[in-house]
Coordinates of C-alpha atoms in Angstrom, one line a residue:
M1 CA -94.3 31.9 84.6
T2 CA -93.2 28.6 83.0
A3 CA -91.8 30.5 80.0
Y4 CA -89.9 32.8 82.3
I5 CA -88.3 29.9 84.2
I6 CA -87.2 28.2 81.0
R7 CA -85.7 31.5 79.8
R8 CA -83.8 31.9 83.0
I9 CA -82.5 28.3 83.0
L10 CA -81.3 28.7 79.4
F11 CA -79.7 32.0 80.3
M12 CA -77.6 30.2 82.9
I13 CA -75.7 28.3 80.2
P14 CA -73.9 31.3 78.6
T15 CA -73.5 32.9 82.0
L16 CA -71.6 29.9 83.4
F17 CA -69.7 29.7 80.1
G18 CA -68.6 33.3 80.5
I19 CA -67.6 32.9 84.1
M20 CA -65.5 29.8 83.3
F21 CA -63.9 31.4 80.2
V22 CA -62.9 34.6 82.0
S23 CA -61.5 32.7 85.0
F24 CA -59.6 30.3 82.7
V25 CA -58.0 33.2 80.8
V26 CA -56.9 34.8 84.0
V27 CA -55.3 31.6 85.2
Q28 CA -53.3 31.3 82.0
F29 CA -51.6 34.6 82.8
A30 CA -51.1 33.9 86.5
P31 CA -47.5 33.0 87.5
G32 CA -46.8 29.5 88.6
G33 CA -48.7 26.4 88.1
P34 CA -48.9 22.7 89.2
V35 CA -45.8 21.7 87.2
E36 CA -43.8 24.5 89.0
R37 CA -45.2 23.2 92.3
V38 CA -44.0 19.7 91.7
I39 CA -40.6 21.0 90.6
A40 CA -40.3 23.1 93.7
Q41 CA -41.1 20.0 95.8
L42 CA -38.5 18.0 94.0
T43 CA -35.8 20.7 94.4
G44 CA -36.7 21.4 98.0
S45 CA -37.5 25.1 97.3
D46 CA -41.2 24.9 98.0
T47 CA -41.9 26.7 101.3
G48 CA -45.4 27.8 100.5
A49 CA -48.8 26.4 101.3
T50 CA -48.2 23.4 99.0
S51 CA -45.7 21.9 101.5
R52 CA -48.5 21.6 104.1
I53 CA -50.9 19.6 101.9
S54 CA -51.3 16.0 102.6
G55 CA -50.4 13.8 99.7
S56 CA -48.0 16.4 98.4
P57 CA -46.5 16.0 94.9
S58 CA -43.1 15.0 96.4
G59 CA -44.6 11.7 97.4
D60 CA -45.9 11.1 93.9
F61 CA -42.9 12.2 91.9
G62 CA -39.9 11.9 94.3
A63 CA -39.2 8.3 93.4
R64 CA -39.4 9.0 89.7
G65 CA -37.0 11.9 90.1
Q66 CA -34.5 9.6 91.9
V67 CA -34.8 6.9 89.3
Q68 CA -34.0 9.4 86.5
G69 CA -31.4 11.2 88.6
G70 CA -28.6 9.2 87.0
S71 CA -29.5 10.4 83.5
Q72 CA -30.5 13.9 84.2
I73 CA -30.0 16.4 81.4
D74 CA -29.4 20.1 81.9
A75 CA -32.8 21.8 81.4
G76 CA -31.4 25.3 81.5
N77 CA -33.6 26.3 78.6
S78 CA -36.8 25.0 80.3
K79 CA -39.7 27.3 80.5
Y80 CA -40.2 26.3 84.1
R81 CA -38.3 28.1 86.8
G82 CA -36.1 25.8 88.9
A83 CA -36.1 23.0 86.4
Q84 CA -32.4 23.0 85.9
G85 CA -30.9 19.6 86.4
L86 CA -34.1 17.7 85.8
D87 CA -34.6 15.4 82.9
P88 CA -36.7 17.1 80.1
E89 CA -38.5 13.9 79.6
F90 CA -39.6 13.9 83.2
I91 CA -40.8 17.5 82.8
K92 CA -42.8 16.4 79.7
S93 CA -44.4 13.6 81.7
L94 CA -45.5 16.1 84.3
E95 CA -47.1 18.3 81.6
K96 CA -48.9 15.3 80.2
Q97 CA -50.2 14.2 83.7
F98 CA -51.5 17.7 84.4
G99 CA -52.9 18.1 80.8
F100 CA -50.5 20.9 79.9
D101 CA -49.3 19.0 76.8
K102 CA -52.5 20.2 75.1
P103 CA -53.0 23.8 73.8
A104 CA -55.0 26.1 76.1
H105 CA -58.2 26.2 74.0
E106 CA -58.3 22.4 73.8
R107 CA -58.0 22.2 77.6
F108 CA -60.7 24.8 78.1
F109 CA -63.3 23.0 75.9
L110 CA -62.4 19.7 77.5
M111 CA -63.0 21.2 80.9
V112 CA -66.4 22.6 79.8
W113 CA -67.4 19.3 78.3
N114 CA -66.5 17.4 81.5
F115 CA -68.2 20.0 83.7
S116 CA -71.4 19.8 81.7
R117 CA -71.6 16.2 82.7
F118 CA -70.6 17.0 86.3
D119 CA -67.3 15.2 85.8
F120 CA -64.8 17.3 87.8
G121 CA -61.9 14.9 87.8
K122 CA -59.4 14.4 90.6
S123 CA -57.3 16.9 92.6
Y124 CA -53.8 17.3 91.4
F125 CA -52.2 17.0 94.7
R126 CA -54.6 14.9 96.7
D127 CA -55.4 11.3 95.7
V128 CA -59.2 11.9 95.8
S129 CA -61.8 13.2 93.4
V130 CA -62.9 16.8 93.6
L131 CA -66.5 15.8 94.4
Q132 CA -65.3 13.7 97.3
L133 CA -63.3 16.7 98.6
I134 CA -66.3 18.9 98.4
K135 CA -68.4 16.3 100.1
E136 CA -66.0 16.1 103.0
K137 CA -65.9 19.9 103.5
L138 CA -69.6 20.5 102.9
P139 CA -70.9 19.8 106.4
V140 CA -68.8 22.6 107.8
S141 CA -69.9 25.2 105.3
M142 CA -73.5 24.1 105.5
S143 CA -73.5 24.4 109.3
L144 CA -72.0 27.9 109.3
G145 CA -74.0 29.2 106.3
I146 CA -77.4 27.9 107.2
W147 CA -77.4 28.7 110.9
M148 CA -75.8 32.1 110.5
T149 CA -78.4 33.1 107.8
L150 CA -81.2 31.7 110.0
L151 CA -80.0 33.5 113.1
T152 CA -79.5 36.8 111.2
Y153 CA -83.0 36.8 109.8
L154 CA -84.7 35.7 113.0
I155 CA -83.1 38.6 114.9
S156 CA -82.8 41.3 112.2
I157 CA -86.3 41.3 110.8
P158 CA -88.2 41.7 114.1
L159 CA -85.7 44.2 115.3
G160 CA -85.8 46.2 112.1
I161 CA -89.6 46.3 112.2
R162 CA -89.6 47.6 115.8
K163 CA -87.0 50.2 115.0
A164 CA -89.2 51.4 112.1
I165 CA -92.3 51.6 114.4
E166 CA -90.3 53.5 117.0
D167 CA -88.3 55.6 114.7
G168 CA -86.5 58.4 116.5
S169 CA -87.2 56.9 120.0
R170 CA -84.6 56.2 122.6
F171 CA -84.8 52.5 121.7
D172 CA -84.1 53.3 118.0
V173 CA -81.1 55.5 118.9
W174 CA -79.3 53.2 121.2
T175 CA -79.9 50.1 119.0
S176 CA -78.6 52.0 116.0
G177 CA -75.4 52.8 117.9
V178 CA -74.9 49.2 118.8
I179 CA -75.6 48.2 115.2
I180 CA -73.1 50.7 113.8
V181 CA -70.4 49.5 116.2
A182 CA -71.1 45.9 115.3
Y183 CA -70.9 46.6 111.6
A184 CA -67.6 48.4 112.0
I185 CA -66.0 45.4 113.8
P186 CA -64.4 42.9 111.5
G187 CA -65.7 39.4 112.0
F188 CA -62.2 37.9 112.5
L189 CA -61.3 40.4 115.2
F190 CA -64.6 39.7 117.0
A191 CA -63.8 36.0 116.7
I192 CA -60.4 36.6 118.4
L193 CA -62.2 38.6 121.1
L194 CA -64.6 35.7 121.7
I195 CA -61.7 33.2 122.0
I196 CA -59.9 35.4 124.5
L197 CA -63.1 35.8 126.6
F198 CA -64.8 32.5 126.4
A199 CA -62.5 29.8 124.8
G200 CA -59.6 29.6 127.2
G201 CA -57.7 32.7 125.9
S202 CA -57.4 34.7 129.1
F203 CA -60.7 34.5 131.0
F204 CA -63.2 31.7 130.7
D205 CA -63.0 28.3 129.0
F206 CA -66.6 27.6 128.0
F207 CA -66.4 26.8 124.3
P208 CA -64.1 24.5 122.2
L209 CA -61.8 25.7 119.5
R210 CA -61.6 22.9 117.0
G211 CA -64.0 21.0 114.8
L212 CA -67.8 20.7 114.6
T213 CA -68.1 17.9 117.2
S214 CA -66.2 16.4 120.1
E215 CA -64.1 13.3 119.8
N216 CA -66.7 11.2 121.7
W217 CA -69.6 12.6 119.7
A218 CA -70.6 9.2 118.2
M219 CA -71.0 7.7 121.7
L220 CA -73.3 10.4 123.0
P221 CA -77.1 10.1 123.2
W222 CA -79.0 12.0 120.5
W223 CA -79.8 15.0 122.6
Q224 CA -76.2 15.4 123.8
K225 CA -75.1 15.2 120.1
I226 CA -77.3 18.2 119.3
A227 CA -76.1 20.1 122.2
D228 CA -72.4 19.3 121.4
Y229 CA -72.9 20.3 117.8
F230 CA -74.3 23.8 118.7
W231 CA -71.7 24.1 121.5
H232 CA -69.0 24.0 118.8
L233 CA -70.8 26.3 116.5
T234 CA -71.7 29.1 118.9
L235 CA -68.6 31.2 118.6
P236 CA -68.1 30.8 114.8
I237 CA -71.7 31.7 114.0
L238 CA -71.7 34.7 116.3
S239 CA -68.5 35.9 114.6
M240 CA -69.9 35.6 111.2
A241 CA -73.4 37.0 112.0
L242 CA -72.1 40.3 113.4
S243 CA -71.9 42.4 110.3
A244 CA -74.7 40.5 108.5
F245 CA -77.0 41.2 111.5
A246 CA -76.3 44.9 111.3
T247 CA -76.9 45.1 107.5
M248 CA -80.1 43.2 107.6
T249 CA -81.6 45.1 110.5
L250 CA -81.0 48.5 108.9
L251 CA -82.3 47.2 105.5
T252 CA -85.5 46.0 107.2
K253 CA -86.0 49.2 109.1
N254 CA -85.5 51.5 106.1
S255 CA -87.7 49.3 103.9
F256 CA -90.6 49.4 106.5
L257 CA -90.2 53.2 107.0
D258 CA -90.6 53.7 103.2
E259 CA -93.8 51.7 103.2
I260 CA -95.2 53.1 106.4
R261 CA -95.1 56.7 105.0
K262 CA -97.1 55.8 101.9
Q263 CA -100.7 56.8 101.3
Y264 CA -102.2 53.3 101.4
V265 CA -101.0 53.0 105.1
L266 CA -102.8 56.2 106.0
T267 CA -105.9 55.0 104.3
A268 CA -105.8 51.6 106.1
R269 CA -105.4 53.4 109.5
A270 CA -108.3 55.8 108.6
K271 CA -110.5 52.7 108.0
G272 CA -109.8 51.6 111.6
C273 CA -107.2 48.9 111.0
T274 CA -105.1 48.0 114.0
Q275 CA -101.3 48.4 114.1
N276 CA -100.7 44.7 113.5
Q277 CA -103.2 44.7 110.7
V278 CA -101.5 47.6 109.0
L279 CA -98.0 46.2 109.5
Y280 CA -98.5 42.6 108.7
G281 CA -101.5 42.8 106.5
H282 CA -100.4 45.6 104.2
V283 CA -96.9 46.8 104.9
F284 CA -95.1 43.5 105.5
R285 CA -95.7 42.1 102.0
N286 CA -94.3 45.2 100.2
A287 CA -91.5 46.0 102.6
M288 CA -90.1 42.4 102.6
L289 CA -89.5 42.5 98.8
I290 CA -86.2 44.4 99.2
V291 CA -85.1 42.1 102.0
I292 CA -85.7 39.0 99.9
A293 CA -83.8 40.7 97.0
G294 CA -80.7 40.6 99.2
F295 CA -81.1 37.0 100.3
P296 CA -79.3 35.2 97.4
G297 CA -76.1 37.2 97.8
A298 CA -76.1 37.0 101.5
F299 CA -76.8 33.3 101.5
V300 CA -74.2 32.4 98.9
H301 CA -71.6 34.6 100.6
A302 CA -72.2 33.1 104.0
F303 CA -72.5 29.5 102.6
F304 CA -69.4 29.4 100.4
T305 CA -67.0 32.4 100.6
G306 CA -67.7 34.3 103.8
A307 CA -66.2 31.9 106.3
L308 CA -62.5 31.7 105.2
L309 CA -61.0 33.6 108.2
I310 CA -63.6 32.1 110.6
E311 CA -62.8 28.6 109.4
T312 CA -59.1 29.3 109.9
I313 CA -59.4 30.8 113.4
F314 CA -61.7 28.1 114.7
S315 CA -59.9 25.2 112.9
L316 CA -62.9 24.3 110.8
D317 CA -62.0 22.6 107.5
G318 CA -64.8 23.9 105.1
L319 CA -65.2 24.9 101.5
G320 CA -63.9 28.4 102.1
L321 CA -60.5 27.1 103.3
L322 CA -60.5 24.4 100.6
G323 CA -60.9 27.0 97.8
F324 CA -58.3 29.3 99.3
E325 CA -55.7 26.5 99.6
S326 CA -56.5 25.3 96.1
V327 CA -55.8 28.7 94.6
L328 CA -52.5 29.0 96.5
N329 CA -51.4 25.6 95.4
R330 CA -52.6 25.9 91.8
D331 CA -54.9 22.8 92.2
Y332 CA -56.9 23.8 89.1
P333 CA -59.5 21.0 89.1
V334 CA -60.6 22.0 92.6
V335 CA -60.4 25.7 91.8
F336 CA -62.5 25.5 88.6
A337 CA -64.9 22.9 90.0
T338 CA -65.7 24.9 93.1
L339 CA -66.1 28.0 91.0
F340 CA -68.5 26.2 88.7
I341 CA -70.6 24.7 91.5
F342 CA -70.8 28.0 93.5
S343 CA -71.7 30.0 90.3
L344 CA -74.4 27.5 89.4
I345 CA -75.9 27.5 92.9
G346 CA -75.8 31.3 92.9
L347 CA -77.8 31.4 89.7
V348 CA -80.3 28.9 90.9
V349 CA -80.8 30.8 94.2
N350 CA -81.4 34.0 92.3
L351 CA -84.1 32.3 90.3
I352 CA -85.7 30.9 93.5
S353 CA -85.6 34.5 94.9
D354 CA -87.5 35.8 91.9
L355 CA -90.1 33.1 92.3
T356 CA -90.4 34.0 95.9
Y357 CA -91.3 37.5 94.9
T358 CA -94.5 36.2 93.2
W359 CA -95.3 34.1 96.3
I360 CA -95.2 37.2 98.5
D361 CA -96.8 39.6 96.1
P362 CA -98.8 37.9 93.3
R363 CA -99.1 41.3 91.5
I364 CA -95.5 40.8 90.3
D365 CA -95.5 39.3 86.9
F366 CA -92.2 38.0 85.5
E367 CA -93.9 36.5 82.4
T368 CA -93.6 39.7 80.5
R369 CA -90.2 40.6 81.9
E370 CA -87.1 40.3 79.7
V371 CA -84.3 38.3 81.2

């Protein structure tokens, strides 16, 4: 097992390199960039998402543009759209500040070298390091991802087992109908429905609509802090768990049905084993393998990328919203750093998932398996 773990860890290196290389190449061909964003701020033509970011480029470069305004040179031949009338030397200083005075291959390998030391630099348009930005947004994503995944598994696995036991019964039929409807409803639409019903939209006003905690959270006793925290999380978690709950329930049911119909189950029952002994002593270990196989993807999706619309609707400033705004605003240090971190965590979680296989079923041997 040690040799397998070492091989998997070593395999992460070229995998991460490939992910970063492909993403870097795609970005080179994408229109726009940080220099264009600054130019748009200076010329007043930026009406996109950049104009809403705190610490926007106009604050950093506006004064310099005014100082050089008296000696501006026509930049009609500039490669940047909207740069006409700006001093070419000023454009060059922008390129140098953002690192675009170097060729693309040099910028890529410099980024790889810095990332290998977990040096992610600073955001282009916010006066703060990338790690500090991620640290500020992490509590929101952790709260949504962890509790949503836990709620999904706690409900879906017991429900899926019961549906497998009572396959074809009235309980199985009506719960399947509910599950199919839940899967068909987009999470963001369900979130809007919850707001209308329970957050002061049109009917009741039971739940808050902003943040993870109330303004007076620090002054509350510990038990009220816990209650206030989950009070704010109730609607977002329910919205996110809707489709995941449906998927996991059906996956668990089908997995148990496949195992229940196998010969060893009939043999165990013929020997006089009770229903619980058959289910949890024989079937559970085998049936849960496929459920565990889907855990890394579900966890990473919920933790990092699955909450963008939910974060927006409920005014939760998490990693999903951070990544989306960074892409819109060409804040490349944040874009590539979050991509690197998310990819690394995804690879590690996949390795942990494989190791969990052996814990559930010691018959599985990864030592002889090729990576």
